[in-house]
PDB file of C-alpha atoms in Angstrom:
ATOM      1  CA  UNK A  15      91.215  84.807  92.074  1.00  0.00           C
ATOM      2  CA  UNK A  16      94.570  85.994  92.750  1.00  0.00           C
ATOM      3  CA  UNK A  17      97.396  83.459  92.820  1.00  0.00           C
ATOM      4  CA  UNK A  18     100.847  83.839  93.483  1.00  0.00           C
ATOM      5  CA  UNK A  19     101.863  83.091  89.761  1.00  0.00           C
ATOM      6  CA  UNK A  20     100.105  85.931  88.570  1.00  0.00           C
ATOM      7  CA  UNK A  21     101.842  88.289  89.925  1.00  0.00           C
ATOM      8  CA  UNK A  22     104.828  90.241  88.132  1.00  0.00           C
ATOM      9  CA  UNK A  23     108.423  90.269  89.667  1.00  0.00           C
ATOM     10  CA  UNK A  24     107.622  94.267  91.107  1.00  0.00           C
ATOM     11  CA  UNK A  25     104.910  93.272  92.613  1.00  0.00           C
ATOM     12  CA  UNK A  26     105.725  90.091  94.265  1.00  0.00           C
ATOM     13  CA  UNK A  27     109.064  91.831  95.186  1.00  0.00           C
ATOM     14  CA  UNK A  28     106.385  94.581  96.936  1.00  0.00           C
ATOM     15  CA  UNK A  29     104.712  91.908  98.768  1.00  0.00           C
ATOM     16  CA  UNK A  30     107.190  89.933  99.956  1.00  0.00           C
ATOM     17  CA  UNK A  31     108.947  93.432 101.504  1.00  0.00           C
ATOM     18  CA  UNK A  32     104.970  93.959 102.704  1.00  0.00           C
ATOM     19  CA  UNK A  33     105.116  90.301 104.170  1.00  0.00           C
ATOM     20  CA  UNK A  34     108.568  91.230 105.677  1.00  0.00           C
ATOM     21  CA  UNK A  35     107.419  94.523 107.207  1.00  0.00           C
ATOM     22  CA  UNK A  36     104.306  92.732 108.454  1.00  0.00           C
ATOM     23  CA  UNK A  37     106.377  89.973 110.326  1.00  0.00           C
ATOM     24  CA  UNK A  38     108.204  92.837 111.626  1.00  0.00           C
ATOM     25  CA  UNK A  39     105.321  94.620 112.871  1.00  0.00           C
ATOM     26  CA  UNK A  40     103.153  91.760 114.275  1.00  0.00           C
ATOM     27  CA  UNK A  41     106.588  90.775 116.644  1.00  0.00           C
ATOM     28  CA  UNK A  42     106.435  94.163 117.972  1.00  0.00           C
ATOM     29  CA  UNK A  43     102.550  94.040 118.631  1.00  0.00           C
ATOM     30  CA  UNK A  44     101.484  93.868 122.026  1.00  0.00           C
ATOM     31  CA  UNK A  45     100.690  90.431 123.857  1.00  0.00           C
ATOM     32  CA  UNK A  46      96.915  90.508 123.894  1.00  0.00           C
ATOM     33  CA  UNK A  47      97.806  90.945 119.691  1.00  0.00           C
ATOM     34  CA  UNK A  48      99.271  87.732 119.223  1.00  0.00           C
ATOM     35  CA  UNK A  49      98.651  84.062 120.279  1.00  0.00           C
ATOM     36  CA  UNK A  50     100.491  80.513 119.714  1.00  0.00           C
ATOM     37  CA  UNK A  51      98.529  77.482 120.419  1.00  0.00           C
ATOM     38  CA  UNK A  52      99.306  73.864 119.938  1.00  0.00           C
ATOM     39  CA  UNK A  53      97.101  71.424 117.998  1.00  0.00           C
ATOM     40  CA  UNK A  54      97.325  67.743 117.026  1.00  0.00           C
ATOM     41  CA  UNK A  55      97.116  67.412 113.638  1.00  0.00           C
ATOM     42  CA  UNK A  56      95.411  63.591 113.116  1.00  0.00           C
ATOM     43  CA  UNK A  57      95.268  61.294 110.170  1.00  0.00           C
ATOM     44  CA  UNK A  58      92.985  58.859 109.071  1.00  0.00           C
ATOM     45  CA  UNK A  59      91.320  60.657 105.786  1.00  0.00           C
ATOM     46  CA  UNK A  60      88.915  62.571 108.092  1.00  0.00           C
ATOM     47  CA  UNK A  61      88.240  66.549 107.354  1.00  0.00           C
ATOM     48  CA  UNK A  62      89.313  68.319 110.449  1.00  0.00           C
ATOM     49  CA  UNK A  63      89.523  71.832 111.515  1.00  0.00           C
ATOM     50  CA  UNK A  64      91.179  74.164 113.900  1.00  0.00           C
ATOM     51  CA  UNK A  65      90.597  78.187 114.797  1.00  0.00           C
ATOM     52  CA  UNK A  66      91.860  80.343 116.404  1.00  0.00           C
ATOM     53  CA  UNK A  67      90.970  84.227 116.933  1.00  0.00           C
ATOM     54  CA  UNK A  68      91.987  87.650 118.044  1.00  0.00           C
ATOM     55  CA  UNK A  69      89.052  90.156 118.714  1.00  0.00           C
ATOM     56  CA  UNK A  70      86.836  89.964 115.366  1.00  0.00           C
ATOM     57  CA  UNK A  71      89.971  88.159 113.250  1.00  0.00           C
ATOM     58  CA  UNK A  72      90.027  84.359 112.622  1.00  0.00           C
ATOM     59  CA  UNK A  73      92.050  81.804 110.982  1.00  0.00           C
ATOM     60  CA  UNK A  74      90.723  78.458 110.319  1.00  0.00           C
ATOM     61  CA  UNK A  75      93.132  75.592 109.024  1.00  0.00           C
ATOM     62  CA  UNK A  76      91.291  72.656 107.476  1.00  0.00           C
ATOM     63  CA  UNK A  77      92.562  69.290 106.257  1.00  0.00           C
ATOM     64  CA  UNK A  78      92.668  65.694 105.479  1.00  0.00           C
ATOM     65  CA  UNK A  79      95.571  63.826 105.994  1.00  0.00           C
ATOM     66  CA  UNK A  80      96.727  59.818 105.797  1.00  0.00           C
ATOM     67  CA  UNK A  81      99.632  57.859 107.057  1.00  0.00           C
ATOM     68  CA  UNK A  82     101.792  57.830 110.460  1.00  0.00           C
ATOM     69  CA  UNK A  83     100.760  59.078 113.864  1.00  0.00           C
ATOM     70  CA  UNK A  84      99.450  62.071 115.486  1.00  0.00           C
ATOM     71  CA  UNK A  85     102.007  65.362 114.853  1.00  0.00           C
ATOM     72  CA  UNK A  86     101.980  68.336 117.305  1.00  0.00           C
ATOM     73  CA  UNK A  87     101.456  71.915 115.133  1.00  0.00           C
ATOM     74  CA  UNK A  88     101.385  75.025 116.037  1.00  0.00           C
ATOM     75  CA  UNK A  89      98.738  77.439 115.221  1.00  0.00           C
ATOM     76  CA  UNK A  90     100.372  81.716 115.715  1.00  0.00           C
ATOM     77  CA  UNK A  91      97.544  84.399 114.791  1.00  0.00           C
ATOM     78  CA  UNK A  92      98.712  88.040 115.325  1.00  0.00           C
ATOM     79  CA  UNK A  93      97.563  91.782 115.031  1.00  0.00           C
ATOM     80  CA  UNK A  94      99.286  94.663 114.382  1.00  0.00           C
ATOM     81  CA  UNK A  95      99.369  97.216 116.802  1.00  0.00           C
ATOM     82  CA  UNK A  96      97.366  99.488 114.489  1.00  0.00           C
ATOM     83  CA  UNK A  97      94.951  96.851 113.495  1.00  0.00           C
ATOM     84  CA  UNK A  98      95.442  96.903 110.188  1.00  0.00           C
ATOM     85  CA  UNK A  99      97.299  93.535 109.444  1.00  0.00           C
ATOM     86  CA  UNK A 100      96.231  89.988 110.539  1.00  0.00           C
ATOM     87  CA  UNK A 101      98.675  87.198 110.402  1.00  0.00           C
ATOM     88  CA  UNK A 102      98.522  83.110 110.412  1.00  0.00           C
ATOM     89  CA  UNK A 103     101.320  80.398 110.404  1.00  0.00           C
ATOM     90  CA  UNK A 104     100.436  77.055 110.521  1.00  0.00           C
ATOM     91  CA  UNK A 105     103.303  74.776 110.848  1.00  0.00           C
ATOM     92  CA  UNK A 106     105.374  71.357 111.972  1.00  0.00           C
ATOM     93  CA  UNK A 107     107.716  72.520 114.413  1.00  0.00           C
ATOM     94  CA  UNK A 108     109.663  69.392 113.874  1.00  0.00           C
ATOM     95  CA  UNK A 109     110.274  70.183 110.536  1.00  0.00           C
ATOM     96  CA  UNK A 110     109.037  68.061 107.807  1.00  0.00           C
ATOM     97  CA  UNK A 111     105.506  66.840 108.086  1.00  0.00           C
ATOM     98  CA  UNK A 112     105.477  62.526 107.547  1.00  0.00           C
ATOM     99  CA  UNK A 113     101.511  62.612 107.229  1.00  0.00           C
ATOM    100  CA  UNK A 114     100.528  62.923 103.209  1.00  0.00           C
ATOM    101  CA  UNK A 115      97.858  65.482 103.165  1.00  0.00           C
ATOM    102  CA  UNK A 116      94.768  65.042 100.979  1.00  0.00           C
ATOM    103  CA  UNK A 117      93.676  68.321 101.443  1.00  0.00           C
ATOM    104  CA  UNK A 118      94.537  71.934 102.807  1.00  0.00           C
ATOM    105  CA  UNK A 119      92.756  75.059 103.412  1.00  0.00           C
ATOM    106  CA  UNK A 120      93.547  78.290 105.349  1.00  0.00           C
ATOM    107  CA  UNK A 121      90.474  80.754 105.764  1.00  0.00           C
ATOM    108  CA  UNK A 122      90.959  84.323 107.198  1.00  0.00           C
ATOM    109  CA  UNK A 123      87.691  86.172 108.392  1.00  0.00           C
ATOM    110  CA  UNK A 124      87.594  89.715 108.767  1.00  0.00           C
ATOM    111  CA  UNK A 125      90.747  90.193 105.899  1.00  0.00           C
ATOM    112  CA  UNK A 126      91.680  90.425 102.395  1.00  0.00           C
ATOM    113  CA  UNK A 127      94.508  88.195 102.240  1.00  0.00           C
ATOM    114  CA  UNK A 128      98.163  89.766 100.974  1.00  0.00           C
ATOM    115  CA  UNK A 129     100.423  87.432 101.295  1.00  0.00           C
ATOM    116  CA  UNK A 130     100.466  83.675 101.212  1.00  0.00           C
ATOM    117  CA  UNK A 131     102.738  80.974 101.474  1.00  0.00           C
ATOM    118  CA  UNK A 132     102.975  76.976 101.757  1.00  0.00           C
ATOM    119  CA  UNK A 133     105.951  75.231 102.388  1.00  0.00           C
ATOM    120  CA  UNK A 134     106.529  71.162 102.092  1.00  0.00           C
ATOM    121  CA  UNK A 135     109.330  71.325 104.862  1.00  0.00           C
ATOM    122  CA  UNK A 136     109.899  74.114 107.667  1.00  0.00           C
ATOM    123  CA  UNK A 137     113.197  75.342 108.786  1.00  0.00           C
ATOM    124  CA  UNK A 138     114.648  73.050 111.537  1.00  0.00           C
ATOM    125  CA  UNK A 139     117.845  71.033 112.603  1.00  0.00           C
ATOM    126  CA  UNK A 140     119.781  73.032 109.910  1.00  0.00           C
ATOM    127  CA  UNK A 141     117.012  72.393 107.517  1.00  0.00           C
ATOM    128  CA  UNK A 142     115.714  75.368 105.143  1.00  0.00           C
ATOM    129  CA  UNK A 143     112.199  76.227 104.532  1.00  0.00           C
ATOM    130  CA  UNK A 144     110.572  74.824 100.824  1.00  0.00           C
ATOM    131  CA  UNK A 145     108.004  76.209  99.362  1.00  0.00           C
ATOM    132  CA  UNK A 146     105.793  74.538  97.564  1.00  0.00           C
ATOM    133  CA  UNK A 147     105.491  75.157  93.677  1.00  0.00           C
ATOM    134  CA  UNK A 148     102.937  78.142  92.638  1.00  0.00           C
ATOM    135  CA  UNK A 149     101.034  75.694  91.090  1.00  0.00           C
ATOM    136  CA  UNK A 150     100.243  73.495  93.781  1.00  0.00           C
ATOM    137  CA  UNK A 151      98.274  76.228  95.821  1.00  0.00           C
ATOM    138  CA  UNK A 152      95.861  78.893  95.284  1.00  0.00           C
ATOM    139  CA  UNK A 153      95.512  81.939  97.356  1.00  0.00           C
ATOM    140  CA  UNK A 154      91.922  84.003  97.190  1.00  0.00           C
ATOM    141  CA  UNK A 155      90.438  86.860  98.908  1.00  0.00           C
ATOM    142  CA  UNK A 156      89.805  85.165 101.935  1.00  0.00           C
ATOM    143  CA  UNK A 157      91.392  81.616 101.232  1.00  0.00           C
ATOM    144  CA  UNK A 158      94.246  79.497 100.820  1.00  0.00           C
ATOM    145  CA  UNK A 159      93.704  75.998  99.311  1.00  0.00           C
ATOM    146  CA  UNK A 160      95.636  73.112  97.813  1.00  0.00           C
ATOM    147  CA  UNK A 161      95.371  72.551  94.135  1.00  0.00           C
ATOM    148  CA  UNK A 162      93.196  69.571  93.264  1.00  0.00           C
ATOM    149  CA  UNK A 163      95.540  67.563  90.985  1.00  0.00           C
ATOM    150  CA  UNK A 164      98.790  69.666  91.013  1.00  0.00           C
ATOM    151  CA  UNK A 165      99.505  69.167  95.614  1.00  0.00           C
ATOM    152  CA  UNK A 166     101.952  66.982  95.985  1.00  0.00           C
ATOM    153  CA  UNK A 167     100.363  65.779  99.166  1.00  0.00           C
ATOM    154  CA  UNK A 168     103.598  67.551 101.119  1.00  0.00           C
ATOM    155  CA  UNK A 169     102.469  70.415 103.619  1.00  0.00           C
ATOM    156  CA  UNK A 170     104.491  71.427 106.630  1.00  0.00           C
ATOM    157  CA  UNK A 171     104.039  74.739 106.915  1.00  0.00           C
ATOM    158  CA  UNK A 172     101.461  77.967 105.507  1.00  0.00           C
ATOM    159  CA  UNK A 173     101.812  81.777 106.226  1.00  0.00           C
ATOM    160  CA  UNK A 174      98.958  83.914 105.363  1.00  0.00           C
ATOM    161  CA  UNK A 175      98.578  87.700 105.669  1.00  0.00           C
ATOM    162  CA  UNK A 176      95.490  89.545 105.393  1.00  0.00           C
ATOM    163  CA  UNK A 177      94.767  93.388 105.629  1.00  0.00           C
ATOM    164  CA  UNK A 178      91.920  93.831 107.882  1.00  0.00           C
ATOM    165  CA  UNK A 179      89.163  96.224 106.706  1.00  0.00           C
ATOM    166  CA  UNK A 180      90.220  98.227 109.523  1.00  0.00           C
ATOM    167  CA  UNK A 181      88.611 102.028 108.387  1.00  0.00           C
ATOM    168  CA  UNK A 182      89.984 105.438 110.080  1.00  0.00           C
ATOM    169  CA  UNK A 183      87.561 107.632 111.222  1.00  0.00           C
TER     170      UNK A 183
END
């Protein structure tokens, strides 16, 4: 299972200028490519899930959360123009998240994932992002999950980028 922490610095360094280039990429990719939908993201302890797809690509974000209200998210999935690279954010617009989240996980169908991030507070009203600690989440194949034990319960925003299995003929 591959995991950010495993990683040396040259290749981290490699996939963050991947994830860079890929951001790049998927804001040049035609409209049909990408998508932004807005989902309520509800406590109460309850697993819930949300999806969202382009052609044969899908994200699913799953969670449990406690505490507050209702919060508005935003779900983005996008495709490179050459169909090789399949992105999903999942964040708080707002910023920082107030619900405490039991449980996380992003799923990417149709991908290998590349690149993954979580973050306990997105970048608004002056705000930077924070990431959450390498130890707190593990990234797989085809998943992104909390870290039974090590989450600190604080999730506001996750990036994931997958390489599609996208063959030339």
């Amino acid at each position: 299972m591959a995991t950010q922490r495993n990683f040396p610095v040259a290749n981290m360094s490699f996939l963050l200028l991947c994830a860079l280039v890929s951001v790049c990429v998927l804001t040049e990719a035609s409209p049909e490519n990408t998508k932004t939908v807005e989902f309520n993201v509800t406590p109460g302890g309850v697993v819930h899930s949300f999806t969202e797809r382009i052609r044969e690509y899908e994200c699913t974000f799953t969670y449990a959360s406690q505490g507050g209200t209702n919060e508005q998210w935003l779900m983005s999935v996008g495709l490179s123009d050459d169909d090789r690279l399949f992105s999903c954010s999942v964040w708080r617009p707002q910023g920082k998240s107030y619900l405490f989240f039991t449980q996380f996980k992003a799923e990417l169908k149709g991908t290998k994932i590349e690149y993954a991030n979580a973050y306990s507070q997105t970048a608004a009203g002056g705000q930077s992002d924070v990431p959450l600690k390498p130890e707190e989440f593990n990234v797989g194949e085809s998943t992104v999950t909390h870290n039974e034990g090590k989450f600190s319960a604080q999730l506001s925003k996750l990036t994931v980028i997958g390489q599609t299995r996208h063959d030339e003929l």
